[in-house]
Amino acid sequence: MATNGHSTLQKLVSNDVSTLENPQSSTISFHSINYTIGTQKSSYSLPFMKMQHKQILYDINGVFKSGMNAILGPTGSGKSSLLDILADRKDRNGLEGEVLLDGQPQMSEYKYCVGYVVQDNILSETLTVRENIRFSANLRLSKTISRKTKATIVEHVIEQLGLEGCADSRVGTESVRGISGGERKRTSIGMELVLSPSVLFLDEPTTGLDSSTAHAVLESLHRLSRRGHTIIFSIHQPRYSIFKLFDTIFLVAAGRCVYHGPANSVLPYFSSIGYECEQHDNPADFLLDVTHADTSKNKVNNHELNKKNEENAHRLHDLYIASNVYTLMQQEIKAARNRIVTTATSAVNYHQPSTKSRFSEILYVAQRTLRNVYRNPALITMQTFVPTFLAVLIGLIYLKVDNSESVGVPNRMGAIFFIVVNQVMSNLSAIELFIKERALFIHENASGYYHVSTYFIAKLICDLIPLRIIPSIIFSTIVYFMIGFQSSVAKFFIFYLAIFLTTTCGASICFLSSASVKVFGVANLLAAMSFVLMMIFGGFLVVVSSVGKYLSWIKWVSLFRYAINIITINEFEGLEICPRNNPNNCTMSGTYVINNDAHIQYNNDWDLWYNFVALTCMIVIYFMLTYIQLLRMKKTK
């Protein structure tokens, strides 16, 4: 049934859409791979102190063809590092050697030829299985493929992976139960399979799964390998029923290759060098035991254990390179290096980047983000209820404030301060924007889903409009008329524009904090400290002119100051102030209050509008810094 589905999929694809043709029998070869990382000498070392270097991989060579290629080894042996290097997901600092796909080096198109499934299932949790896979198809397949064909491709991927029963179920969050761990893993695989990649990499695909679920996932991969895919994965300790599915084994110990060859030859090979696997032992457990030094007779500490394991790895490596298995593999490695010379067909020629427009990328990312928003009713309720409640509360406290000097003036100024503080502080919820989806963004951007700029624009639009701008409209409308600010259409729109810019500026600071720091608590603290410092120099809590020059400069970067200036000038300009006991004898002008009580310089219209310019410039600067932080965000391991 699955084979028929696969042939149907091929018929759906026109001849000019090369990315969806029958997967090429691609070969990955790697030559003289050495990988070194820098580590601190101790956990108490400071960042500027000299680092010591630790070599993770030593002169690794190998070749993986179509089929099930397993990278085995004990914890810390370097198997995940090797997988990431082959998938081009590793930082190239400290990396030597070359990786070839069908004889060609890793180029910019490489990520479109291969799929990569991370160890932790990185999915959009509020979307269904079908929606997640469709998102990948829409962004990664060529625009020449019709929407109908893409939908059919998605359905066949779902069928091939046995996801029909949960296709319309949401993945699930920490608070809302969703699909099982095995279904999550197969969904992650499906998001890569829509590309029909020549090579599929998987990092520990059985992690977190029970034995039966792990077997089901590996069975799915085995079926894919029989259709021509090159499946390469790291795995720690598979059970025997999974081990039987392997075609090739690459066994690594202490960063050195101690066996690379057919899976059905691994036990005879180790038997030939003196390691006999007992009849009822799991071969995978046996191989891990072989790579560990025998310390059963003497107790050793961690340092001595590591030293003995390295000595054991050295010895096993020397035995391997002296074997016939090594000689045969070297011949295959050389043939793989020269493959492009004798073969005009290569996966690189058949997989080209999607030619989606930036607008299409923004559209698809925005659609997903909006789905996340409206499928979180608690968020929508709070973003509507809280500003309404606070607006009514402020309105009741300052209800229909009068124009008296003793009560009206301080109440108006207090209300303005309260309004600005509320609008700024309410944006602290924006801090989770880039922290919550950090891993998802890094994975999708590294896999070629979209550009950083399109992701950034889509997230801003979908956060600012429903979660910042609409609540600010609700808040402004209620509070303005309940307090009884001046009843002028022009003044109301100036008030709302000030609220909009204040909200957006506060959000932009939270966005920057979110993009700069990985930990939510730290990002929240940084943003809150910035807001408190700006609030102190906003002009309401302290007369800024009385502060020494060494601190008074902070007023120029205080969004509170600019927001309070705008609303204060807008409200008091043209207002007549009267004694409370004689409301008909108004002897004080609002302009006097602005200049003397509020300590705001106001002589002409520019004294109002330069505050708008300042807020706008701050918003642009913070957005630019946020974008730069997203660009700088480490996309490799």
Tab-separated table of N, CA and C in Angstrom, residues 341-414:
chain	number	residue	atom	x	y	z
A	341	VAL	N	32.940	12.374	-10.929
A	341	VAL	CA	33.702	12.346	-12.182
A	341	VAL	C	33.050	11.416	-13.189
A	342	THR	N	32.499	10.315	-12.694
A	342	THR	CA	31.929	9.310	-13.590
A	342	THR	C	30.420	9.385	-13.683
A	343	THR	N	29.768	10.228	-12.832
A	343	THR	CA	28.312	10.309	-12.806
A	343	THR	C	27.874	11.752	-12.954
A	344	ALA	N	27.076	12.019	-13.959
A	344	ALA	CA	26.607	13.387	-14.189
A	344	ALA	C	25.440	13.745	-13.302
A	345	THR	N	24.814	12.719	-12.735
A	345	THR	CA	23.643	12.973	-11.889
A	345	THR	C	24.090	13.109	-10.452
A	346	SER	N	23.564	14.081	-9.791
A	346	SER	CA	23.875	14.307	-8.383
A	346	SER	C	22.671	14.909	-7.702
A	347	ALA	N	22.544	14.617	-6.412
A	347	ALA	CA	21.419	15.173	-5.659
A	347	ALA	C	21.446	16.688	-5.675
A	348	VAL	N	22.645	17.271	-5.736
A	348	VAL	CA	22.746	18.731	-5.754
A	348	VAL	C	22.072	19.299	-6.994
A	349	ASN	N	22.130	18.559	-8.105
A	349	ASN	CA	21.506	19.028	-9.339
A	349	ASN	C	19.995	18.861	-9.329
A	350	TYR	N	19.484	18.013	-8.448
A	350	TYR	CA	18.058	17.710	-8.441
A	350	TYR	C	17.301	18.456	-7.350
A	351	HIS	N	17.999	19.096	-6.434
A	351	HIS	CA	17.346	19.809	-5.351
A	351	HIS	C	17.807	21.258	-5.362
A	352	GLN	N	16.898	22.121	-5.656
A	352	GLN	CA	17.212	23.541	-5.693
A	352	GLN	C	16.372	24.271	-4.652
A	353	PRO	N	16.852	25.421	-4.159
A	353	PRO	CA	16.100	26.142	-3.151
A	353	PRO	C	14.734	26.571	-3.661
A	354	SER	N	13.788	26.648	-2.727
A	354	SER	CA	12.459	27.143	-3.070
A	354	SER	C	12.568	28.590	-3.524
A	355	THR	N	11.778	28.947	-4.535
A	355	THR	CA	11.831	30.311	-5.074
A	355	THR	C	10.667	31.137	-4.550
A	356	LYS	N	10.271	30.863	-3.328
A	356	LYS	CA	9.181	31.614	-2.719
A	356	LYS	C	9.575	33.085	-2.581
A	357	SER	N	8.584	33.956	-2.787
A	357	SER	CA	8.813	35.382	-2.584
A	357	SER	C	8.838	35.683	-1.090
A	358	ARG	N	9.433	36.811	-0.732
A	358	ARG	CA	9.465	37.211	0.676
A	358	ARG	C	8.045	37.403	1.204
A	359	PHE	N	7.165	37.921	0.350
A	359	PHE	CA	5.781	38.139	0.774
A	359	PHE	C	5.107	36.814	1.126
A	360	SER	N	5.360	35.772	0.333
A	360	SER	CA	4.771	34.456	0.614
A	360	SER	C	5.288	33.910	1.940
A	361	GLU	N	6.571	34.100	2.191
A	361	GLU	CA	7.138	33.644	3.460
A	361	GLU	C	6.466	34.354	4.630
A	362	ILE	N	6.308	35.673	4.505
A	362	ILE	CA	5.646	36.439	5.563
A	362	ILE	C	4.228	35.929	5.771
A	363	LEU	N	3.533	35.666	4.667
A	363	LEU	CA	2.141	35.222	4.735
A	363	LEU	C	2.016	33.900	5.485
A	364	TYR	N	2.849	32.920	5.151
A	364	TYR	CA	2.735	31.602	5.779
A	364	TYR	C	3.142	31.643	7.252
A	365	VAL	N	4.209	32.378	7.567
A	365	VAL	CA	4.620	32.488	8.969
A	365	VAL	C	3.563	33.241	9.769
A	366	ALA	N	2.984	34.282	9.173
A	366	ALA	CA	1.935	35.048	9.851
A	366	ALA	C	0.694	34.193	10.088
A	367	GLN	N	0.328	33.388	9.104
A	367	GLN	CA	-0.830	32.503	9.268
A	367	GLN	C	-0.625	31.551	10.439
A	368	ARG	N	0.557	30.976	10.515
A	368	ARG	CA	0.829	30.056	11.626
A	368	ARG	C	0.798	30.781	12.966
A	369	THR	N	1.383	31.966	13.013
A	369	THR	CA	1.418	32.721	14.257
A	369	THR	C	0.018	33.105	14.711
A	370	LEU	N	-0.821	33.535	13.782
A	370	LEU	CA	-2.191	33.908	14.133
A	370	LEU	C	-2.993	32.699	14.604
A	371	ARG	N	-2.728	31.531	14.011
A	371	ARG	CA	-3.384	30.309	14.496
A	371	ARG	C	-2.983	30.047	15.951
A	372	ASN	N	-1.708	30.238	16.236
A	372	ASN	CA	-1.249	30.054	17.614
A	372	ASN	C	-1.957	31.004	18.566
A	373	VAL	N	-2.229	32.220	18.099
A	373	VAL	CA	-2.877	33.222	18.942
A	373	VAL	C	-4.332	32.859	19.200
A	374	TYR	N	-5.093	32.603	18.131
A	374	TYR	CA	-6.524	32.379	18.359
A	374	TYR	C	-6.817	30.989	18.920
A	375	ARG	N	-5.844	30.090	18.894
A	375	ARG	CA	-6.030	28.800	19.550
A	375	ARG	C	-5.583	28.829	21.007
A	376	ASN	N	-5.252	29.988	21.473
A	376	ASN	CA	-4.927	30.185	22.885
A	376	ASN	C	-5.949	31.156	23.460
A	377	PRO	N	-7.167	30.680	23.757
A	377	PRO	CA	-8.244	31.577	24.200
A	377	PRO	C	-7.913	32.336	25.473
A	378	ALA	N	-7.109	31.728	26.346
A	378	ALA	CA	-6.741	32.416	27.584
A	378	ALA	C	-5.950	33.682	27.283
A	379	LEU	N	-5.057	33.603	26.286
A	379	LEU	CA	-4.262	34.769	25.905
A	379	LEU	C	-5.148	35.875	25.349
A	380	ILE	N	-6.073	35.504	24.461
A	380	ILE	CA	-6.969	36.498	23.866
A	380	ILE	C	-7.838	37.134	24.941
A	381	THR	N	-8.347	36.301	25.858
A	381	THR	CA	-9.200	36.813	26.936
A	381	THR	C	-8.447	37.805	27.801
A	382	MET	N	-7.220	37.442	28.183
A	382	MET	CA	-6.444	38.323	29.049
A	382	MET	C	-6.062	39.610	28.337
A	383	GLN	N	-5.719	39.521	27.048
A	383	GLN	CA	-5.334	40.719	26.305
A	383	GLN	C	-6.524	41.645	26.069
A	384	THR	N	-7.738	41.121	26.194
A	384	THR	CA	-8.936	41.955	26.054
A	384	THR	C	-9.452	42.398	27.414
A	385	PHE	N	-9.479	41.466	28.364
A	385	PHE	CA	-10.065	41.756	29.672
A	385	PHE	C	-9.196	42.698	30.496
A	386	VAL	N	-7.890	42.434	30.543
A	386	VAL	CA	-7.003	43.227	31.404
A	386	VAL	C	-7.002	44.706	31.026
A	387	PRO	N	-6.790	45.080	29.742
A	387	PRO	CA	-6.837	46.515	29.422
A	387	PRO	C	-8.205	47.135	29.677
A	388	THR	N	-9.271	46.360	29.465
A	388	THR	CA	-10.613	46.878	29.746
A	388	THR	C	-10.782	47.126	31.238
A	389	PHE	N	-10.360	46.158	32.048
A	389	PHE	CA	-10.479	46.292	33.499
A	389	PHE	C	-9.663	47.473	34.013
A	390	LEU	N	-8.408	47.579	33.559
A	390	LEU	CA	-7.551	48.671	34.023
A	390	LEU	C	-8.066	50.025	33.556
A	391	ALA	N	-8.591	50.072	32.332
A	391	ALA	CA	-9.140	51.332	31.823
A	391	ALA	C	-10.330	51.772	32.660
A	392	VAL	N	-11.211	50.834	32.986
A	392	VAL	CA	-12.376	51.158	33.824
A	392	VAL	C	-11.923	51.561	35.219
A	393	LEU	N	-10.918	50.853	35.765
A	393	LEU	CA	-10.408	51.179	37.099
A	393	LEU	C	-9.834	52.588	37.135
A	394	ILE	N	-8.972	52.906	36.163
A	394	ILE	CA	-8.402	54.259	36.108
A	394	ILE	C	-9.500	55.287	35.892
A	395	GLY	N	-10.454	54.936	35.022
A	395	GLY	CA	-11.558	55.850	34.759
A	395	GLY	C	-12.384	56.132	35.991
A	396	LEU	N	-12.609	55.113	36.829
A	396	LEU	CA	-13.389	55.305	38.059
A	396	LEU	C	-12.604	56.112	39.090
A	397	ILE	N	-11.288	55.875	39.159
A	397	ILE	CA	-10.466	56.628	40.115
A	397	ILE	C	-10.454	58.116	39.769
A	398	TYR	N	-10.316	58.421	38.478
A	398	TYR	CA	-10.220	59.822	38.043
A	398	TYR	C	-11.489	60.251	37.298
A	399	LEU	N	-12.614	59.705	37.667
A	399	LEU	CA	-13.866	59.916	36.940
A	399	LEU	C	-14.214	61.406	36.840
A	400	LYS	N	-14.391	61.849	35.583
A	400	LYS	CA	-14.832	63.212	35.286
A	400	LYS	C	-14.077	64.239	36.127
A	401	VAL	N	-12.770	64.220	36.007
A	401	VAL	CA	-11.930	65.130	36.774
A	401	VAL	C	-12.244	66.575	36.397
A	402	ASP	N	-12.214	67.469	37.402
A	402	ASP	CA	-12.555	68.871	37.131
A	402	ASP	C	-11.315	69.662	36.722
A	403	ASN	N	-11.488	70.983	36.551
A	403	ASN	CA	-10.401	71.851	36.095
A	403	ASN	C	-9.774	72.651	37.229
A	404	SER	N	-9.979	72.206	38.462
A	404	SER	CA	-9.490	72.994	39.590
A	404	SER	C	-7.981	72.862	39.736
A	405	GLU	N	-7.408	73.911	40.319
A	405	GLU	CA	-5.960	73.930	40.508
A	405	GLU	C	-5.516	72.943	41.574
A	406	SER	N	-6.300	72.802	42.640
A	406	SER	CA	-5.896	71.980	43.772
A	406	SER	C	-6.128	70.492	43.550
A	407	VAL	N	-7.151	70.136	42.755
A	407	VAL	CA	-7.501	68.729	42.546
A	407	VAL	C	-7.354	68.324	41.084
A	408	GLY	N	-7.886	69.113	40.196
A	408	GLY	CA	-7.906	68.761	38.780
A	408	GLY	C	-6.523	68.608	38.181
A	409	VAL	N	-5.613	69.547	38.512
A	409	VAL	CA	-4.264	69.498	37.940
A	409	VAL	C	-3.497	68.261	38.407
A	410	PRO	N	-3.376	68.023	39.739
A	410	PRO	CA	-2.630	66.819	40.161
A	410	PRO	C	-3.295	65.511	39.728
A	411	ASN	N	-4.637	65.495	39.690
A	411	ASN	CA	-5.315	64.272	39.259
A	411	ASN	C	-5.065	63.982	37.780
A	412	ARG	N	-5.081	65.029	36.974
A	412	ARG	CA	-4.789	64.838	35.554
A	412	ARG	C	-3.362	64.325	35.353
A	413	MET	N	-2.432	64.940	36.071
A	413	MET	CA	-1.039	64.522	35.933
A	413	MET	C	-0.829	63.103	36.467
A	414	GLY	N	-1.502	62.767	37.559
A	414	GLY	CA	-1.420	61.410	38.093
A	414	GLY	C	-2.004	60.392	37.138
